[in-house]
mmCIF file of N, CA and C in Angstrom:
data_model
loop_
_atom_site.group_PDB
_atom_site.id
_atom_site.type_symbol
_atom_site.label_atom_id
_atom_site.label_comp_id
_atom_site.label_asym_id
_atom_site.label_seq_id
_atom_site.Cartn_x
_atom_site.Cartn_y
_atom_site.Cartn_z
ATOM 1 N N UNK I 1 0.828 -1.168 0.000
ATOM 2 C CA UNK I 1 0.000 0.000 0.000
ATOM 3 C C UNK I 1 0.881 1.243 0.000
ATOM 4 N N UNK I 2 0.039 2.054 -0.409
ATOM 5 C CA UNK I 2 1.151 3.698 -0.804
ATOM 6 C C UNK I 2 0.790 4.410 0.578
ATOM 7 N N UNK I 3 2.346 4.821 1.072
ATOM 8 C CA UNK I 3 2.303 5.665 2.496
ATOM 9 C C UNK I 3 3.145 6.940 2.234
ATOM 10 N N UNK I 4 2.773 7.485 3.363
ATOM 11 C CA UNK I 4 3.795 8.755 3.557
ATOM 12 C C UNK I 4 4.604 8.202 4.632
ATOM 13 N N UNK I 5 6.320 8.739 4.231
ATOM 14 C CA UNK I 5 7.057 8.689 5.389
ATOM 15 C C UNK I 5 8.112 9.729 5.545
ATOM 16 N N UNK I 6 7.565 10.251 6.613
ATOM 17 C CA UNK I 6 9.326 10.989 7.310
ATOM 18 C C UNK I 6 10.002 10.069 8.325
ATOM 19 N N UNK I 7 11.734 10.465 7.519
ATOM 20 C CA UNK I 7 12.614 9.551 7.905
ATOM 21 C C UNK I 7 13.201 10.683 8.984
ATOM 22 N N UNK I 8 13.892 9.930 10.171
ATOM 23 C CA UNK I 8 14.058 10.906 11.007
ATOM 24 C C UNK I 8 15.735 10.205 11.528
ATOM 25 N N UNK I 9 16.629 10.803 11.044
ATOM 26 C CA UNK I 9 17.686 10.544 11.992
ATOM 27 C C UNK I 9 18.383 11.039 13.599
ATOM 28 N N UNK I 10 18.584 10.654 14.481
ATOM 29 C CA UNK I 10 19.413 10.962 15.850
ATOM 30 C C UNK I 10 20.637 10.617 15.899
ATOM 31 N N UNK I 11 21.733 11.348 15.829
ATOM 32 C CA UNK I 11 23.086 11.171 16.136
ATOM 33 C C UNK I 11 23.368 10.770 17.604
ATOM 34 N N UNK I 12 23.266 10.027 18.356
ATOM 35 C CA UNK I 12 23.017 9.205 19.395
ATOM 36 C C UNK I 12 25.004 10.184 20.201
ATOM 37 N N UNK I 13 25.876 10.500 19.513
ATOM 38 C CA UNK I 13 26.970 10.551 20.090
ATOM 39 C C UNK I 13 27.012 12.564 20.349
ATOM 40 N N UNK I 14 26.185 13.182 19.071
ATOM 41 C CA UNK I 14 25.852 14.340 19.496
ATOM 42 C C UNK I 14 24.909 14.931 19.868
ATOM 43 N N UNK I 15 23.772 14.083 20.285
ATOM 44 C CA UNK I 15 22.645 14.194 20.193
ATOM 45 C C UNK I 15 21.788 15.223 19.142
ATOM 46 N N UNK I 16 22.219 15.197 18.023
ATOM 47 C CA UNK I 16 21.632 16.004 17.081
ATOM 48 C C UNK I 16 20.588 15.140 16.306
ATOM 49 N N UNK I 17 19.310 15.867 16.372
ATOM 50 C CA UNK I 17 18.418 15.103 15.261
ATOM 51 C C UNK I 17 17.846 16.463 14.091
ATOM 52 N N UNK I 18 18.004 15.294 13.055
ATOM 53 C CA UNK I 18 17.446 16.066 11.284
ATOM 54 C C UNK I 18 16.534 14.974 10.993
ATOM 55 N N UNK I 19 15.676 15.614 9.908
ATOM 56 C CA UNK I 19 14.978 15.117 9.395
ATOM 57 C C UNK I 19 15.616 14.857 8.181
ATOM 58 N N UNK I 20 15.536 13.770 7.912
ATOM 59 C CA UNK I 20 16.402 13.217 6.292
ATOM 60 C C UNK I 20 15.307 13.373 5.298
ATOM 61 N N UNK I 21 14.327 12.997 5.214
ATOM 62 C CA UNK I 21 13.179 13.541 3.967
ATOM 63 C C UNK I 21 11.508 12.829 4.680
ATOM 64 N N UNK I 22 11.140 13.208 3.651
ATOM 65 C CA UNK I 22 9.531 13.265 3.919
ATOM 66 C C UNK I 22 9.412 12.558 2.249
ATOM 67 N N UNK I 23 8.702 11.974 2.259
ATOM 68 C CA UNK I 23 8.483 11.349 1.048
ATOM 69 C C UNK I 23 6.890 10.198 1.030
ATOM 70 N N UNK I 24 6.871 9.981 -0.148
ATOM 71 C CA UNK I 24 6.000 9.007 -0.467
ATOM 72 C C UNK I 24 6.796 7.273 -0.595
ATOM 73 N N UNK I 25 6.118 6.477 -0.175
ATOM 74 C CA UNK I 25 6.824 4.915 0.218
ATOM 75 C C UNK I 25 5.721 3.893 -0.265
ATOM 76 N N UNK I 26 6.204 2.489 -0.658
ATOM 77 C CA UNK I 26 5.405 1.558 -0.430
ATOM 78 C C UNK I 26 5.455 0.318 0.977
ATOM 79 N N UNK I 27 4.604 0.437 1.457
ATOM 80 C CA UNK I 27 4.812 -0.684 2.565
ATOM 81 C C UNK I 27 4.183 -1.930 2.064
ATOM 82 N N UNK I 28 4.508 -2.864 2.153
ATOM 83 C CA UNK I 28 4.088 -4.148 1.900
ATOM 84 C C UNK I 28 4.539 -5.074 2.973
ATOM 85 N N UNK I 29 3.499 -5.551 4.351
ATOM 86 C CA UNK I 29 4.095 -6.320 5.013
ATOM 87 C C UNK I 29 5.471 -5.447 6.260
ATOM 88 N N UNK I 30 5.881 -5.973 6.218
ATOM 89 C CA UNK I 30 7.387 -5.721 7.173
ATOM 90 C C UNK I 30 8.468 -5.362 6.284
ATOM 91 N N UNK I 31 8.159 -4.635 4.780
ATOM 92 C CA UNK I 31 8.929 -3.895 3.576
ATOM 93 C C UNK I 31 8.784 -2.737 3.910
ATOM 94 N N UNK I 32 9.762 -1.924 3.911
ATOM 95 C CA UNK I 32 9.061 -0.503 3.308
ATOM 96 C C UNK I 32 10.243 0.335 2.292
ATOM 97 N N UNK I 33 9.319 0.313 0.922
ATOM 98 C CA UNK I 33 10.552 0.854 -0.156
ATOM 99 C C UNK I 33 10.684 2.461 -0.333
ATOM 100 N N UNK I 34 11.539 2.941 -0.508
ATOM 101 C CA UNK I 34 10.994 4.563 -1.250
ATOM 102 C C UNK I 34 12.591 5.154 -2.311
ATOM 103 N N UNK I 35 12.139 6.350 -2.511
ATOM 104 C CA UNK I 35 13.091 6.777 -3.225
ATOM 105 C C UNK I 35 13.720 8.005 -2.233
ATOM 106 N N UNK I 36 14.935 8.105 -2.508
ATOM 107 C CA UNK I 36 15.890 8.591 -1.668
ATOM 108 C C UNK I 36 15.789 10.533 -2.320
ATOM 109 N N UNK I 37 16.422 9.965 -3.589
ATOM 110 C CA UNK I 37 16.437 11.390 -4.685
ATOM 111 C C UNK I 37 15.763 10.162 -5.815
ATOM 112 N N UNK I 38 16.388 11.063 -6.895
ATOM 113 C CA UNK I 38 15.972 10.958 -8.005
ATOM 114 C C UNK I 38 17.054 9.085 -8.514
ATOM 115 N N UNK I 39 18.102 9.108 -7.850
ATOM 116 C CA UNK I 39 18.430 7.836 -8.724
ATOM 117 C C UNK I 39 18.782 7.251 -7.038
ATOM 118 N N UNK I 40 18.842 7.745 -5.937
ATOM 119 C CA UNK I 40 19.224 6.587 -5.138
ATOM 120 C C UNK I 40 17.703 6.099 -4.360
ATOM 121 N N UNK I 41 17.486 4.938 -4.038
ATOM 122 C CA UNK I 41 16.125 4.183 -3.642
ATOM 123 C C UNK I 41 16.678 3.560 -2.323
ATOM 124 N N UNK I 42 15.721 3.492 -1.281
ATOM 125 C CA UNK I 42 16.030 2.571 0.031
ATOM 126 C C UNK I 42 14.954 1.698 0.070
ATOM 127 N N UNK I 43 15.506 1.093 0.798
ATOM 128 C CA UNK I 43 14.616 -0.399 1.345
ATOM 129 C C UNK I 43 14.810 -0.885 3.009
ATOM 130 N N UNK I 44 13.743 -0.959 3.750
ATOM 131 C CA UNK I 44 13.951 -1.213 5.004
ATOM 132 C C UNK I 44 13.015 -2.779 5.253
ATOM 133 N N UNK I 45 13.799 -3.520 6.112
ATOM 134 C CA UNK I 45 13.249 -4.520 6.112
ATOM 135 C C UNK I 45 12.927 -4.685 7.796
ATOM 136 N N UNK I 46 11.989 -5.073 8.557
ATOM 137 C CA UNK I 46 11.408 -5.216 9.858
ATOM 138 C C UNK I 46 11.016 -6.710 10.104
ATOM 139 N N UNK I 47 12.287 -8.051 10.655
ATOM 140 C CA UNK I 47 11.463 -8.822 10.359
ATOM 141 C C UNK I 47 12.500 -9.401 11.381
ATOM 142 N N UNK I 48 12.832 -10.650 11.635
ATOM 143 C CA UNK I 48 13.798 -11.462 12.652
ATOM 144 C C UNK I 48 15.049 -10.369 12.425
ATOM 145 N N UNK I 49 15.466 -10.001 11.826
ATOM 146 C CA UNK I 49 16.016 -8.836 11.909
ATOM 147 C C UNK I 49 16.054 -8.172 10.617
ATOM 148 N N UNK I 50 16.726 -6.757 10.768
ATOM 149 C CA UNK I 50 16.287 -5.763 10.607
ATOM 150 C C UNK I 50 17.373 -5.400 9.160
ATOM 151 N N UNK I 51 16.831 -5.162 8.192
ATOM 152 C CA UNK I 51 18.321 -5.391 6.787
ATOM 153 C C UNK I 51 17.870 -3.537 6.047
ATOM 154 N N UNK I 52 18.269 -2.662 6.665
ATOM 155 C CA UNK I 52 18.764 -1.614 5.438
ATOM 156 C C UNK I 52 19.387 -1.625 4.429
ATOM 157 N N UNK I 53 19.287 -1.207 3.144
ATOM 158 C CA UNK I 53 19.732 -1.468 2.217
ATOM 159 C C UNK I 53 19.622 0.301 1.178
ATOM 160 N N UNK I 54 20.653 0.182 0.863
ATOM 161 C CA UNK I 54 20.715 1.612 -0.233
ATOM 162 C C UNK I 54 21.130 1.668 -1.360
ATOM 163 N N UNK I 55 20.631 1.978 -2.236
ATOM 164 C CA UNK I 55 21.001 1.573 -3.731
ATOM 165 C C UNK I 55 21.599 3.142 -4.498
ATOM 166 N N UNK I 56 22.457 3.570 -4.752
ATOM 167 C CA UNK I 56 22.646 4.477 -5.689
ATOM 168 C C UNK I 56 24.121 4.401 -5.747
ATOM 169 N N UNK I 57 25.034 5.125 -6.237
ATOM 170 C CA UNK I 57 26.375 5.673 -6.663
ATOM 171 C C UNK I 57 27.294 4.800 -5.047
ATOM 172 N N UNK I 58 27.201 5.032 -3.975
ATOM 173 C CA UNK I 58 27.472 4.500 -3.508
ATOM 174 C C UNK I 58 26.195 3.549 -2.293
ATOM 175 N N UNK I 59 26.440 2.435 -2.243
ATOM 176 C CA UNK I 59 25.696 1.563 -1.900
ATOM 177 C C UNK I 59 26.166 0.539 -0.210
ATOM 178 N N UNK I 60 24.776 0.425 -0.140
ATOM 179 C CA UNK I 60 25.202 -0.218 1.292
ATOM 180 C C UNK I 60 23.787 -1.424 2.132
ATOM 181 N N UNK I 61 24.532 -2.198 2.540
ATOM 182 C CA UNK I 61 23.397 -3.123 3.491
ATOM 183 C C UNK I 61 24.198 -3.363 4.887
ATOM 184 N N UNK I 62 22.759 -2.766 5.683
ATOM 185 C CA UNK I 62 23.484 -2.942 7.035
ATOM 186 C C UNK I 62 22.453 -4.065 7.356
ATOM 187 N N UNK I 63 22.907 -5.066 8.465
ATOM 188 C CA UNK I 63 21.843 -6.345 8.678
ATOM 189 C C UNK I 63 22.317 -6.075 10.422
ATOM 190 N N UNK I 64 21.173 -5.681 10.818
ATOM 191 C CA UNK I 64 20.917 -5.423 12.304
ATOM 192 C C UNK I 64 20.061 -6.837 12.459
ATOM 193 N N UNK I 65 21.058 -7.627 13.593
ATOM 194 C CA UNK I 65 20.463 -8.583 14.227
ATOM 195 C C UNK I 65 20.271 -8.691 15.943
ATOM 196 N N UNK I 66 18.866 -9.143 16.452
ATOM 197 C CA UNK I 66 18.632 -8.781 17.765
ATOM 198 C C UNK I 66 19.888 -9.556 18.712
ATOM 199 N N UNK I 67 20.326 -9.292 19.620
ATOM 200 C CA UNK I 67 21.028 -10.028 20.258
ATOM 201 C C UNK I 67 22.396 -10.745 19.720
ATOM 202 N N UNK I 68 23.173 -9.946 18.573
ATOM 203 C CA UNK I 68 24.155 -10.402 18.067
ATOM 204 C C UNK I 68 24.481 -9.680 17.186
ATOM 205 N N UNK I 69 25.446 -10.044 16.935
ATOM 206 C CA UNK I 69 26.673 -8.830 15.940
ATOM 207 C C UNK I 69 26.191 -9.199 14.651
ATOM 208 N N UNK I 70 26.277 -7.676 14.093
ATOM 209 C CA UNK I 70 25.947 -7.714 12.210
ATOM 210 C C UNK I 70 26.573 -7.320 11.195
ATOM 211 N N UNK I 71 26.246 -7.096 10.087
ATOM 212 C CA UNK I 71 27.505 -6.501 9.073
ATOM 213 C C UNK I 71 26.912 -5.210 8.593
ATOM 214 N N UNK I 72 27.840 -4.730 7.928
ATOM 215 C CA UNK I 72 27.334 -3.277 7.120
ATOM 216 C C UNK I 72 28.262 -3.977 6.489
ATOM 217 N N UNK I 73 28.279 -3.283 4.830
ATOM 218 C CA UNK I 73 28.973 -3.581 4.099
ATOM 219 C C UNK I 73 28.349 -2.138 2.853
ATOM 220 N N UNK I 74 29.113 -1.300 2.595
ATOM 221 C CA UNK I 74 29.707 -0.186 1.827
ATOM 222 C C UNK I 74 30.113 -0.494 0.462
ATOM 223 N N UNK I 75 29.923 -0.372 -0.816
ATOM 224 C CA UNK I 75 29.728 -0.497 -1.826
ATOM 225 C C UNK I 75 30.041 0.821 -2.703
ATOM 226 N N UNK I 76 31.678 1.146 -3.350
ATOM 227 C CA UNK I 76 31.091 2.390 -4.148
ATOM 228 C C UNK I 76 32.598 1.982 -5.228
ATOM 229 N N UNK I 77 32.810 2.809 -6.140
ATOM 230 C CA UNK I 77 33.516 2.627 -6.841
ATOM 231 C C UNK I 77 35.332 2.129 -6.060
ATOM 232 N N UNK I 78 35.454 2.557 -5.786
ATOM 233 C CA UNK I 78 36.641 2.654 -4.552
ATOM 234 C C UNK I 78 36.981 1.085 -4.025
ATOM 235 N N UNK I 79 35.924 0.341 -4.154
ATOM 236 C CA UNK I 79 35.568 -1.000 -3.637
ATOM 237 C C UNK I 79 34.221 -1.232 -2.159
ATOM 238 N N UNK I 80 34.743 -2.223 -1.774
ATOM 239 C CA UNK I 80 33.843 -2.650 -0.492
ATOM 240 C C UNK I 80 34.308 -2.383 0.723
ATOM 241 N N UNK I 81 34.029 -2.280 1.647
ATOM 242 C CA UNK I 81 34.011 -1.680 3.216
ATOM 243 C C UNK I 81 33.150 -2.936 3.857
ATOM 244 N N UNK I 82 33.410 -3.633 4.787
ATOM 245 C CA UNK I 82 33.177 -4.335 5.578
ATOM 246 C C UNK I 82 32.987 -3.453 6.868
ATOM 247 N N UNK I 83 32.077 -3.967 7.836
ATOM 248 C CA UNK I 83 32.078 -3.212 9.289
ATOM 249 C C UNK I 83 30.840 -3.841 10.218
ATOM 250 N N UNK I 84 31.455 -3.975 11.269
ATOM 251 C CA UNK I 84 30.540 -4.428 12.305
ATOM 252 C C UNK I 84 29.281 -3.775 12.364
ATOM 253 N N UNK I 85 28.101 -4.535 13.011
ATOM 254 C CA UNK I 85 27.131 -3.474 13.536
ATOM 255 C C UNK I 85 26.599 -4.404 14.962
ATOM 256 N N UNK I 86 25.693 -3.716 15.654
ATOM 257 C CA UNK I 86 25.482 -3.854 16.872
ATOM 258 C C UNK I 86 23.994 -3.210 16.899
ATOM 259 N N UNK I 87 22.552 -3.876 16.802
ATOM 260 C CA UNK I 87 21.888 -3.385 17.508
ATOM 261 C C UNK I 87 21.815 -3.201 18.687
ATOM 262 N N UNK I 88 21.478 -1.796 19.384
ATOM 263 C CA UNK I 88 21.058 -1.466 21.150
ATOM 264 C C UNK I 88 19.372 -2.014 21.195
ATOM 265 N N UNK I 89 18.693 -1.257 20.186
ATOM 266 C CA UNK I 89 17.126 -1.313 20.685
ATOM 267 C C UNK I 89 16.699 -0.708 19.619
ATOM 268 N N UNK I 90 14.821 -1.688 19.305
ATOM 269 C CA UNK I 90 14.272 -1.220 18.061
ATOM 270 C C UNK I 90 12.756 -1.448 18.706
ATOM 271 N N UNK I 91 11.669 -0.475 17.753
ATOM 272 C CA UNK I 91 10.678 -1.190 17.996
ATOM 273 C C UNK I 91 9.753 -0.624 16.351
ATOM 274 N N UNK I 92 8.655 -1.548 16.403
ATOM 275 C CA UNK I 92 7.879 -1.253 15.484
ATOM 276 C C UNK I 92 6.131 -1.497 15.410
ATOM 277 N N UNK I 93 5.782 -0.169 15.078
ATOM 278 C CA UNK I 93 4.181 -0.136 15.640
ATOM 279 C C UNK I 93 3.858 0.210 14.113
ATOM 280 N N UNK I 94 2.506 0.133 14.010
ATOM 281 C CA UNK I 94 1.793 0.611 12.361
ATOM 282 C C UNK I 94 2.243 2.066 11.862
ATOM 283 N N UNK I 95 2.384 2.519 12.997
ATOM 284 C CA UNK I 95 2.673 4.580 12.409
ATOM 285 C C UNK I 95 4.093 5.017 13.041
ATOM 286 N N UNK I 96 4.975 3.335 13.439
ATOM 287 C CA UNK I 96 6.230 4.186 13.521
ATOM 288 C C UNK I 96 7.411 2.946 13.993
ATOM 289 N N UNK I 97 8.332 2.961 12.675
ATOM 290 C CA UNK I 97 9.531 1.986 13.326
ATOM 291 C C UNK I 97 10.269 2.350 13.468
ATOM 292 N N UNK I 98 11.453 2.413 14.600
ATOM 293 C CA UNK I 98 12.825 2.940 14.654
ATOM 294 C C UNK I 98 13.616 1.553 15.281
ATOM 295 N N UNK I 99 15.427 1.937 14.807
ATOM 296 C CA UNK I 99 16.435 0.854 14.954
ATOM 297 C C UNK I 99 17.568 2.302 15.504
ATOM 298 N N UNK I 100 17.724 1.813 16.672
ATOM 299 C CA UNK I 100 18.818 2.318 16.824
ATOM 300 C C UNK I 100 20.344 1.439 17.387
ATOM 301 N N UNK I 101 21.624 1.815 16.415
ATOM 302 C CA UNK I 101 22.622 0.861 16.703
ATOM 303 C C UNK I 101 24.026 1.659 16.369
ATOM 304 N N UNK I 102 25.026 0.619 16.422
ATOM 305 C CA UNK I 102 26.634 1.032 16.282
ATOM 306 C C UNK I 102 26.661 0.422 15.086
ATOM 307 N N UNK I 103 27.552 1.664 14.717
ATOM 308 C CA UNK I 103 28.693 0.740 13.623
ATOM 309 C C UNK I 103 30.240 0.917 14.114
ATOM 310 N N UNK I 104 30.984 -0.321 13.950
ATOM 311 C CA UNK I 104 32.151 -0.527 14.608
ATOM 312 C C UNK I 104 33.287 -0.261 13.137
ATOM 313 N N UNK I 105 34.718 0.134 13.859
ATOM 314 C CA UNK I 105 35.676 -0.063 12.469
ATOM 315 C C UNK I 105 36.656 0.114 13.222
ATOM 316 N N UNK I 106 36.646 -1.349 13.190
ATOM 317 C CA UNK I 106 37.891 -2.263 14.265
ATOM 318 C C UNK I 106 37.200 -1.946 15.635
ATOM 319 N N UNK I 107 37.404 -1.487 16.594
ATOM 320 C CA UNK I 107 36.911 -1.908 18.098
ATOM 321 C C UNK I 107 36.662 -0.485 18.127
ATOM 322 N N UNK I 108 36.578 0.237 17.574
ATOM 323 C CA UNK I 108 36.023 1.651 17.965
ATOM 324 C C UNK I 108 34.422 2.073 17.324
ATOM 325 N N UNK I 109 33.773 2.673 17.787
ATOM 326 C CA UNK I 109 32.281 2.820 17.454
ATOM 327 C C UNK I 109 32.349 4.321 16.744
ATOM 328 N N UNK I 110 32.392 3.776 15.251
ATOM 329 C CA UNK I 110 32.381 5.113 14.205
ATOM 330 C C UNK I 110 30.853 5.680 14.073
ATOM 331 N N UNK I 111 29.695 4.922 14.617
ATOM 332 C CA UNK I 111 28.778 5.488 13.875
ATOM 333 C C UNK I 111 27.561 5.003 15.529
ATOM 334 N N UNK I 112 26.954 6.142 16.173
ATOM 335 C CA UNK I 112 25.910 5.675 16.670
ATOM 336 C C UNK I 112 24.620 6.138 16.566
ATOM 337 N N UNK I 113 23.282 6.032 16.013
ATOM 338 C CA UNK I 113 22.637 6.611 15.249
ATOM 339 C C UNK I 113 21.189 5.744 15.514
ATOM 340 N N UNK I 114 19.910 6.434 16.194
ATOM 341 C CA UNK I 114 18.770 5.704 16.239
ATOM 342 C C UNK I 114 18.064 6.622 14.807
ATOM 343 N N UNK I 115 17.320 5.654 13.876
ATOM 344 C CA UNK I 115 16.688 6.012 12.627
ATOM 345 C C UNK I 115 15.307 5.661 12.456
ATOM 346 N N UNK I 116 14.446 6.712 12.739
ATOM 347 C CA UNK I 116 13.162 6.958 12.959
ATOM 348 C C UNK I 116 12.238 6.756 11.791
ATOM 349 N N UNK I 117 11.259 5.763 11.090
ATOM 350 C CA UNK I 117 10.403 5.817 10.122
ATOM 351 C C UNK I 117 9.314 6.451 10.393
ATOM 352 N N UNK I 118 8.239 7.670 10.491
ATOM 353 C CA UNK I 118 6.945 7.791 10.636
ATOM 354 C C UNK I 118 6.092 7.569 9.260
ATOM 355 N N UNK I 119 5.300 6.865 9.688
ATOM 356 C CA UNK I 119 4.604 6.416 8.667
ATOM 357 C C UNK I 119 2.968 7.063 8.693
ATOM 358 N N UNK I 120 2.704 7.118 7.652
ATOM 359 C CA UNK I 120 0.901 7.777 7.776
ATOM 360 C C UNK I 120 0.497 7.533 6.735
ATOM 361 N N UNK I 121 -1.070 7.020 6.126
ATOM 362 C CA UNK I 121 -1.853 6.557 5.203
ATOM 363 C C UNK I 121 -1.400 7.524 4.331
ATOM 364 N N UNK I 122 -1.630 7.308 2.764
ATOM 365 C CA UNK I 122 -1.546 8.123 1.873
ATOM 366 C C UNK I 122 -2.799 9.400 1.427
ATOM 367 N N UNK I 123 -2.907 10.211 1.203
ATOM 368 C CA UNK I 123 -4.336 10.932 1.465
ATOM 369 C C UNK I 123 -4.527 10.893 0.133
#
């Protein structure tokens, strides 16, 4: 079904939050697809765990798993990037999923970041 979503990021280490976009999405199930810009597209997956995925110029899948270590993996001309991830805590209701976690590179925590979906019927 066709939704609206604002994506909402929190920098968990500066506590700074932006809004990354507002857009139109399809949800299907524990999917939710949309377009980023004009050529890059995301995909969020809500299910035994949790698989971001980004498609454009440079590319990436992070696989957040509950209770255990995950991968990110970075994709751009340059080559591939490997990197830990670490979910802390997620939850997901009809009008709103968020994942918040680490990304590691080597034993240090480069990235800590809870990422907010609001979701609302299409009008």
């Amino acid at each position: 079904m066709k939704v609206n979503i604002r994506m909402i990021r929190r920098d968990m280490l500066s506590n700074e939050e932006e809004v990354l976009l507002e857009t139109e999405a399809l949800l299907n199930g524990n999917r939710l697809l949309y377009r980023e810009s004009g050529t890059a597209r995301q995909s969020v997956v809500f299910g035994e765990r949790i698989i971001l995925e980004r498609h454009a110029d440079v590319s990436s899948e992070t696989v957040l798993i509950p209770g255990r270590e995950g991968t990110g993996t970075v994709t751009s001309e340059y080559g591939t990037m490997e990197l830990k991830t670490r979910l802390i805590d997620f939850s997901r209701t009809p009008q709103e999923w968020s994942a918040e976690y680490q990304v590691y590179a080597g034993s240090e925590i480069a990235l800590h970041q809870k990422l907010i979906w609001q979701i609302s019927m299409k009008n």
